[in-house]
Amino acid sequence: MNRFFPSLRIAFFLLLCFVAGVFCCFAEDSPLFGFGDPDTPWHIEADTLHYLGNDQYSAVGGVVISSGERRIHADTIRFDSKKREILAAGNVVIRSGEDVLTGDRMEMSLASETGTVYGGELLFGKNHFYIAGDRIEKVGPDAYKVDRFKVTTCDPKSPDWQFTGRDLSFTMEGYGSMRHASFWAKSVPLLYVPYLFFPVKTKRQSGLLVPEINYSSEDGAGYTQPLFWAINDSTDMTIFSHYMTRRGARMGAEYRQAFGEDSKIVIMMEGLHDRQRNKEVTDGDYGYDGDAWARPNSDRYWFRMKQDHAFSETTTARLDLDVVSDQDYLKEFDSSYMGFKKTDAFFEKYFGRDLDEENEAIRTNNLSVNRLWASHSLNGALRWEDDVIKRRWEDEDTTVQRLPVVMFDAVRQFAPGLPLSYDLGSEYTFCFRKDGAKGHRTDIHPRLYLPLYWHHFLAFEPSAGIRETAWWMDKPDPLYPAMDKDQTRTAYDMRLDLSSELDRVFSLNREMGTKLQHALLPRVVYDHVLSPEADDPFPEFDDSLDTIEEERLVTYGLENVFTLKKLVGGEKKSPGDPDFRYREICRFNIWQSYDIKEARENDPADWNNGTSRRPFSPIMVELDFRPANYLRLDMDAGWNRYEHGWSEYDFKMALADNRGDVLHVAYRYDRDIAESIRSRGTLVLNRLLRLYAEHEHNFFDHIDIETSAGFIYSAYCWSLDVSFTDESDDDRFSFMIRLNGLSDMETGITGEEL
């Protein structure tokens, strides 16, 4: 009996969500008898039209009465022009846009916009909602009743599923009720509810969303129930409860508000008291042992938010927060409601910036304010790097926090009256450590450029800069207690940049004007950095500004760019009206660096013994290939001459077609560090059935990280999604049945925009 009640609650929630969704969509189109202004004139057409006296008319045979876009068809119609009442019989059809209401007989008052249709059937064309009833009545300005109703989005003659009931009544922008509601699959009744009460809104409405049901070897059986609260037109909240039989109840909420086109905020939070803890900590048989680190806590949570605020067109602020209780929370609940992947994709889509990787134990929190001018910018930020592992274990934390960092930059621009251009970078930072050195640092780096050209063929640009850095320490580095609290450093850098551009245009189709341009861009760059040597080391705050070493580096490379010129639409137009589209289809770059400083450090006899100097960097190859919308290739690889092979390799491919078939493959190789492949694809077998699968394998450790497969069966008015996922420490099985119309209720992270 206890097993029966959860199923009953789930079915009840599904019924409530569907009913609310039906009437939300129902209201968005048009009410049953929405005939607009009652004073609008009506026109009558018929085979035979009789005047009966007392302002009454009788029309027989092919009768059509119309007003604007609304039309009423019937075999016979009796019309009282004074009272503005209509009696229609025989094949009654009322059309309003895409919506159609049919019946055997109709009584209607155009003055009060009330009436009754007997044996009525209503079809909303936009969402294909079908509602039928013995009587469909409009009993008030916004009140309706339907007697012995049926609701479905399937073919009404033979529906795969439908809701039936005895009495349905509702008021627009109010509430509705139904008695003796039942859900049927074909001719099999699956659920009966004696009474149901629901809201009816024309705008976003508060209510229960579609639940999620799953099973995991880690979590046990799981049930997630979201609740959507439409606070106002620009603010809403989704609250959810995720119950897991083996771990407990995970509660969470998502708050969204839009202040304007460029100002918005999204806050997500969740937490649970986990019944499972690490075996390494509890030393018991009951515990989760799949964590990357021992987890002593049972109180678990994740808070994240992003906010954009535009003070003006040139002044903006951004806030990013990401605080998690422990280092493995994001991975454990990744597939759950509001999991990491969904949250990361949501933030990337609506804010243009994502979260740190889910396996990253140091989470970035940042508040920044930006002011832009035509050629300058001012940026201020507070950056807190939260080391989750050290915080949870209350360990010594030497993570550098920048509270604040202020940057003033000038973009490259020409000096007035001179052939020189310049740019400027400057920064002030207070570097704070909970444990360790902390202090102030300023850095300013102006740079001058002298661009020179020879016959528009050869470009030569020498440039030089000076970098001045100063430190004022509040607390010295414990490793160097005698270090001066105040230090300065002056470094110089010079660059010689020699480049050219050669191109040729190939005609692929003279008649259509299709051409391909191949641009060849060779380039040689020499970088020389002079940095003074100090008796004592400079303070280090873990970034490139603290340690600047002497550098003499030559970088040479060759870039190839292929651009296609094609007539839009594939049809040749008149010479005076060309409409061409230019699309870069391929970019191929190969380059290498030679370190002169390293080459002069040791004996040349040691060049290739594998233990000494290696002045040549790997030969880097970069490819970005997009020949068509259905194919994309990206590659980054490095060939190491000293190891006689590829030292690193990163390959990505995406392939798709017009049917919906998709294939993604990503291969990553880093010698002696990592080697893995990840692939995912979708195969459309026919109009109804689609298969999908995903696989990730770690060649370096010889393990399968994740394997999943499933199928989606999509009928006309319902779909079934079945999937199985096998991870190294968890197996999950899930299925979801969607009735067309329920997905319209999804909000927030599930897809609805602010």
Short mmCIF file of N, CA and C in Angstrom, two decimals, residues 309-410:
data_model
loop_
_atom_site.label_atom_id
_atom_site.label_comp_id
_atom_site.label_asym_id
_atom_site.label_seq_id
_atom_site.Cartn_x
_atom_site.Cartn_y
_atom_site.Cartn_z
N HIS A 309 24.58 44.20 -14.61
CA HIS A 309 23.84 45.44 -14.38
C HIS A 309 24.48 46.55 -15.20
N ALA A 310 23.68 47.20 -16.02
CA ALA A 310 24.14 48.31 -16.86
C ALA A 310 23.73 49.62 -16.22
N PHE A 311 24.72 50.35 -15.67
CA PHE A 311 24.44 51.67 -15.13
C PHE A 311 24.20 52.67 -16.25
N SER A 312 24.91 52.47 -17.36
CA SER A 312 24.75 53.30 -18.55
C SER A 312 25.29 52.50 -19.73
N GLU A 313 25.34 53.11 -20.90
CA GLU A 313 25.87 52.42 -22.07
C GLU A 313 27.35 52.13 -21.95
N THR A 314 28.06 52.87 -21.09
CA THR A 314 29.51 52.71 -20.98
C THR A 314 29.97 52.16 -19.63
N THR A 315 29.05 52.01 -18.69
CA THR A 315 29.42 51.53 -17.35
C THR A 315 28.57 50.33 -17.00
N THR A 316 29.23 49.21 -16.73
CA THR A 316 28.54 47.97 -16.41
C THR A 316 29.20 47.29 -15.22
N ALA A 317 28.44 46.42 -14.57
CA ALA A 317 28.94 45.63 -13.45
C ALA A 317 28.54 44.18 -13.63
N ARG A 318 29.41 43.29 -13.13
CA ARG A 318 29.14 41.85 -13.20
C ARG A 318 29.47 41.21 -11.87
N LEU A 319 28.64 40.25 -11.49
CA LEU A 319 28.87 39.51 -10.26
C LEU A 319 28.78 38.02 -10.55
N ASP A 320 29.78 37.26 -10.13
CA ASP A 320 29.82 35.81 -10.30
C ASP A 320 30.18 35.17 -8.96
N LEU A 321 29.30 34.32 -8.46
CA LEU A 321 29.55 33.60 -7.22
C LEU A 321 29.39 32.11 -7.46
N ASP A 322 30.26 31.33 -6.84
CA ASP A 322 30.23 29.87 -6.98
C ASP A 322 30.82 29.27 -5.70
N VAL A 323 29.95 28.86 -4.77
CA VAL A 323 30.38 28.33 -3.48
C VAL A 323 29.76 26.95 -3.30
N VAL A 324 30.60 25.93 -3.14
CA VAL A 324 30.13 24.55 -2.99
C VAL A 324 30.71 23.96 -1.71
N SER A 325 29.97 23.06 -1.09
CA SER A 325 30.37 22.53 0.21
C SER A 325 31.59 21.64 0.13
N ASP A 326 31.70 20.82 -0.92
CA ASP A 326 32.81 19.88 -1.03
C ASP A 326 33.14 19.66 -2.50
N GLN A 327 34.32 19.09 -2.75
CA GLN A 327 34.90 19.07 -4.08
C GLN A 327 34.21 18.11 -5.03
N ASP A 328 33.39 17.17 -4.54
CA ASP A 328 32.78 16.19 -5.42
C ASP A 328 31.27 16.33 -5.53
N TYR A 329 30.69 17.36 -4.91
CA TYR A 329 29.24 17.56 -4.98
C TYR A 329 28.78 17.74 -6.42
N LEU A 330 29.53 18.53 -7.21
CA LEU A 330 29.12 18.85 -8.56
C LEU A 330 29.06 17.61 -9.44
N LYS A 331 29.97 16.68 -9.22
CA LYS A 331 29.99 15.47 -10.02
C LYS A 331 28.89 14.50 -9.60
N GLU A 332 28.66 14.37 -8.31
CA GLU A 332 27.68 13.41 -7.82
C GLU A 332 26.27 13.73 -8.30
N PHE A 333 25.91 15.01 -8.33
CA PHE A 333 24.55 15.40 -8.68
C PHE A 333 24.49 16.09 -10.05
N ASP A 334 25.43 15.76 -10.92
CA ASP A 334 25.49 16.38 -12.24
C ASP A 334 24.26 16.07 -13.06
N SER A 335 23.76 14.85 -12.99
CA SER A 335 22.63 14.44 -13.82
C SER A 335 21.29 14.78 -13.18
N SER A 336 21.30 15.36 -11.99
CA SER A 336 20.05 15.67 -11.30
C SER A 336 19.47 16.99 -11.80
N TYR A 337 18.30 17.30 -11.28
CA TYR A 337 17.65 18.56 -11.62
C TYR A 337 18.54 19.73 -11.20
N MET A 338 18.76 20.69 -12.10
CA MET A 338 19.64 21.82 -11.88
C MET A 338 21.08 21.37 -11.63
N GLY A 339 21.50 20.28 -12.30
CA GLY A 339 22.86 19.79 -12.16
C GLY A 339 23.88 20.70 -12.82
N PHE A 340 25.16 20.31 -12.72
CA PHE A 340 26.24 21.19 -13.17
C PHE A 340 26.16 21.49 -14.66
N LYS A 341 25.98 20.47 -15.50
CA LYS A 341 25.99 20.68 -16.94
C LYS A 341 24.86 21.60 -17.38
N LYS A 342 23.67 21.40 -16.83
CA LYS A 342 22.54 22.26 -17.18
C LYS A 342 22.78 23.69 -16.70
N THR A 343 23.30 23.83 -15.49
CA THR A 343 23.57 25.17 -14.96
C THR A 343 24.65 25.86 -15.77
N ASP A 344 25.71 25.15 -16.09
CA ASP A 344 26.82 25.72 -16.86
C ASP A 344 26.35 26.19 -18.22
N ALA A 345 25.56 25.37 -18.91
CA ALA A 345 25.04 25.75 -20.23
C ALA A 345 24.08 26.92 -20.13
N PHE A 346 23.27 26.98 -19.06
CA PHE A 346 22.34 28.08 -18.87
C PHE A 346 23.06 29.40 -18.68
N PHE A 347 24.10 29.41 -17.83
CA PHE A 347 24.87 30.63 -17.62
C PHE A 347 25.60 31.06 -18.89
N GLU A 348 26.14 30.11 -19.62
CA GLU A 348 26.86 30.43 -20.86
C GLU A 348 25.91 31.05 -21.88
N LYS A 349 24.69 30.55 -21.96
CA LYS A 349 23.72 31.04 -22.94
C LYS A 349 23.22 32.44 -22.60
N TYR A 350 22.87 32.68 -21.34
CA TYR A 350 22.21 33.93 -20.98
C TYR A 350 23.14 35.00 -20.43
N PHE A 351 24.36 34.64 -20.03
CA PHE A 351 25.31 35.63 -19.52
C PHE A 351 26.59 35.68 -20.32
N GLY A 352 26.82 34.70 -21.21
CA GLY A 352 28.03 34.69 -22.02
C GLY A 352 29.28 34.28 -21.25
N ARG A 353 29.14 33.73 -20.07
CA ARG A 353 30.27 33.24 -19.29
C ARG A 353 29.81 32.05 -18.45
N ASP A 354 30.69 31.07 -18.34
CA ASP A 354 30.30 29.82 -17.69
C ASP A 354 30.95 29.69 -16.32
N LEU A 355 30.86 28.50 -15.75
CA LEU A 355 31.43 28.21 -14.45
C LEU A 355 32.80 27.56 -14.61
N ASP A 356 33.57 27.48 -13.52
CA ASP A 356 34.79 26.68 -13.53
C ASP A 356 34.42 25.22 -13.77
N GLU A 357 35.39 24.44 -14.27
CA GLU A 357 35.15 23.03 -14.54
C GLU A 357 34.66 22.33 -13.27
N GLU A 358 33.84 21.27 -13.45
CA GLU A 358 33.23 20.62 -12.30
C GLU A 358 34.25 19.91 -11.41
N ASN A 359 35.41 19.53 -11.98
CA ASN A 359 36.43 18.88 -11.17
C ASN A 359 37.45 19.86 -10.61
N GLU A 360 37.22 21.16 -10.77
CA GLU A 360 38.13 22.18 -10.26
C GLU A 360 37.78 22.48 -8.80
N ALA A 361 38.75 22.24 -7.91
CA ALA A 361 38.50 22.43 -6.48
C ALA A 361 38.58 23.89 -6.07
N ILE A 362 39.20 24.75 -6.88
CA ILE A 362 39.28 26.18 -6.58
C ILE A 362 38.24 26.90 -7.42
N ARG A 363 37.21 27.45 -6.77
CA ARG A 363 36.08 28.08 -7.46
C ARG A 363 36.25 29.60 -7.42
N THR A 364 36.03 30.25 -8.56
CA THR A 364 36.25 31.69 -8.71
C THR A 364 34.99 32.47 -8.38
N ASN A 365 35.14 33.48 -7.53
CA ASN A 365 34.07 34.42 -7.20
C ASN A 365 34.58 35.81 -7.55
N ASN A 366 33.76 36.59 -8.27
CA ASN A 366 34.27 37.83 -8.83
C ASN A 366 33.17 38.89 -8.89
N LEU A 367 33.53 40.10 -8.47
CA LEU A 367 32.68 41.28 -8.66
C LEU A 367 33.51 42.30 -9.42
N SER A 368 33.01 42.73 -10.59
CA SER A 368 33.78 43.65 -11.43
C SER A 368 32.89 44.79 -11.91
N VAL A 369 33.53 45.96 -12.07
CA VAL A 369 32.87 47.15 -12.63
C VAL A 369 33.74 47.65 -13.76
N ASN A 370 33.12 47.95 -14.90
CA ASN A 370 33.86 48.32 -16.10
C ASN A 370 33.34 49.64 -16.64
N ARG A 371 34.29 50.54 -16.96
CA ARG A 371 33.96 51.83 -17.57
C ARG A 371 34.74 51.96 -18.87
N LEU A 372 34.02 52.23 -19.97
CA LEU A 372 34.64 52.30 -21.29
C LEU A 372 34.59 53.72 -21.83
N TRP A 373 35.70 54.11 -22.47
CA TRP A 373 35.74 55.32 -23.28
C TRP A 373 36.12 54.91 -24.71
N ALA A 374 36.27 55.88 -25.58
CA ALA A 374 36.56 55.56 -26.98
C ALA A 374 37.87 54.81 -27.12
N SER A 375 38.89 55.16 -26.35
CA SER A 375 40.20 54.54 -26.50
C SER A 375 40.81 54.09 -25.17
N HIS A 376 40.03 54.15 -24.07
CA HIS A 376 40.55 53.76 -22.77
C HIS A 376 39.49 52.95 -22.03
N SER A 377 39.93 52.25 -21.03
CA SER A 377 38.99 51.50 -20.19
C SER A 377 39.52 51.44 -18.77
N LEU A 378 38.59 51.42 -17.81
CA LEU A 378 38.92 51.31 -16.40
C LEU A 378 38.13 50.13 -15.83
N ASN A 379 38.84 49.19 -15.21
CA ASN A 379 38.21 47.99 -14.67
C ASN A 379 38.62 47.80 -13.22
N GLY A 380 37.64 47.57 -12.38
CA GLY A 380 37.90 47.27 -10.99
C GLY A 380 37.22 45.97 -10.60
N ALA A 381 37.87 45.17 -9.78
CA ALA A 381 37.31 43.86 -9.44
C ALA A 381 37.74 43.42 -8.05
N LEU A 382 36.88 42.61 -7.44
CA LEU A 382 37.20 41.87 -6.22
C LEU A 382 37.14 40.40 -6.59
N ARG A 383 38.27 39.68 -6.46
CA ARG A 383 38.34 38.29 -6.88
C ARG A 383 38.71 37.41 -5.70
N TRP A 384 37.85 36.44 -5.43
CA TRP A 384 38.10 35.50 -4.35
C TRP A 384 38.15 34.09 -4.92
N GLU A 385 39.30 33.43 -4.76
CA GLU A 385 39.48 32.06 -5.23
C GLU A 385 39.25 31.13 -4.03
N ASP A 386 38.13 30.42 -4.06
CA ASP A 386 37.73 29.59 -2.93
C ASP A 386 38.28 28.18 -3.11
N ASP A 387 39.27 27.81 -2.28
CA ASP A 387 39.83 26.46 -2.30
C ASP A 387 38.94 25.57 -1.44
N VAL A 388 38.10 24.77 -2.10
CA VAL A 388 37.09 24.00 -1.39
C VAL A 388 37.71 22.97 -0.47
N ILE A 389 38.76 22.31 -0.92
CA ILE A 389 39.38 21.24 -0.13
C ILE A 389 40.00 21.80 1.15
N LYS A 390 40.76 22.88 1.01
CA LYS A 390 41.41 23.46 2.18
C LYS A 390 40.39 24.06 3.14
N ARG A 391 39.33 24.65 2.60
CA ARG A 391 38.31 25.21 3.48
C ARG A 391 37.58 24.10 4.24
N ARG A 392 37.26 23.01 3.55
CA ARG A 392 36.52 21.95 4.21
C ARG A 392 37.35 21.26 5.29
N TRP A 393 38.65 21.08 5.03
CA TRP A 393 39.52 20.43 6.01
C TRP A 393 40.16 21.43 6.98
N GLU A 394 39.83 22.71 6.83
CA GLU A 394 40.40 23.76 7.67
C GLU A 394 41.92 23.69 7.63
N ASP A 395 42.44 23.50 6.41
CA ASP A 395 43.88 23.36 6.19
C ASP A 395 44.50 24.73 5.93
N GLU A 396 45.83 24.81 5.97
CA GLU A 396 46.52 26.05 5.66
C GLU A 396 46.20 26.45 4.23
N ASP A 397 45.78 27.69 4.05
CA ASP A 397 45.32 28.17 2.75
C ASP A 397 46.19 29.32 2.29
N THR A 398 47.01 29.06 1.25
CA THR A 398 47.89 30.09 0.69
C THR A 398 47.38 30.60 -0.64
N THR A 399 46.10 30.34 -0.95
CA THR A 399 45.51 30.82 -2.20
C THR A 399 45.51 32.34 -2.22
N VAL A 400 45.91 32.91 -3.35
CA VAL A 400 46.01 34.36 -3.47
C VAL A 400 44.64 34.94 -3.81
N GLN A 401 44.21 35.93 -3.04
CA GLN A 401 42.98 36.67 -3.29
C GLN A 401 43.35 38.09 -3.71
N ARG A 402 42.66 38.59 -4.71
CA ARG A 402 42.93 39.94 -5.22
C ARG A 402 41.79 40.86 -4.81
N LEU A 403 42.03 41.62 -3.74
CA LEU A 403 41.00 42.42 -3.12
C LEU A 403 41.50 43.84 -2.85
N PRO A 404 41.43 44.74 -3.83
CA PRO A 404 40.86 44.56 -5.17
C PRO A 404 41.97 44.46 -6.22
N VAL A 405 41.56 44.44 -7.49
CA VAL A 405 42.46 44.63 -8.62
C VAL A 405 41.84 45.72 -9.49
N VAL A 406 42.66 46.72 -9.82
CA VAL A 406 42.20 47.86 -10.63
C VAL A 406 43.11 47.97 -11.84
N MET A 407 42.52 48.02 -13.04
CA MET A 407 43.28 48.08 -14.28
C MET A 407 42.82 49.27 -15.12
N PHE A 408 43.78 50.03 -15.60
CA PHE A 408 43.51 51.12 -16.53
C PHE A 408 44.32 50.84 -17.80
N ASP A 409 43.64 50.71 -18.92
CA ASP A 409 44.28 50.33 -20.18
C ASP A 409 43.92 51.32 -21.27
N ALA A 410 44.85 51.49 -22.18
CA ALA A 410 44.62 52.28 -23.40
C ALA A 410 44.82 51.35 -24.59
#
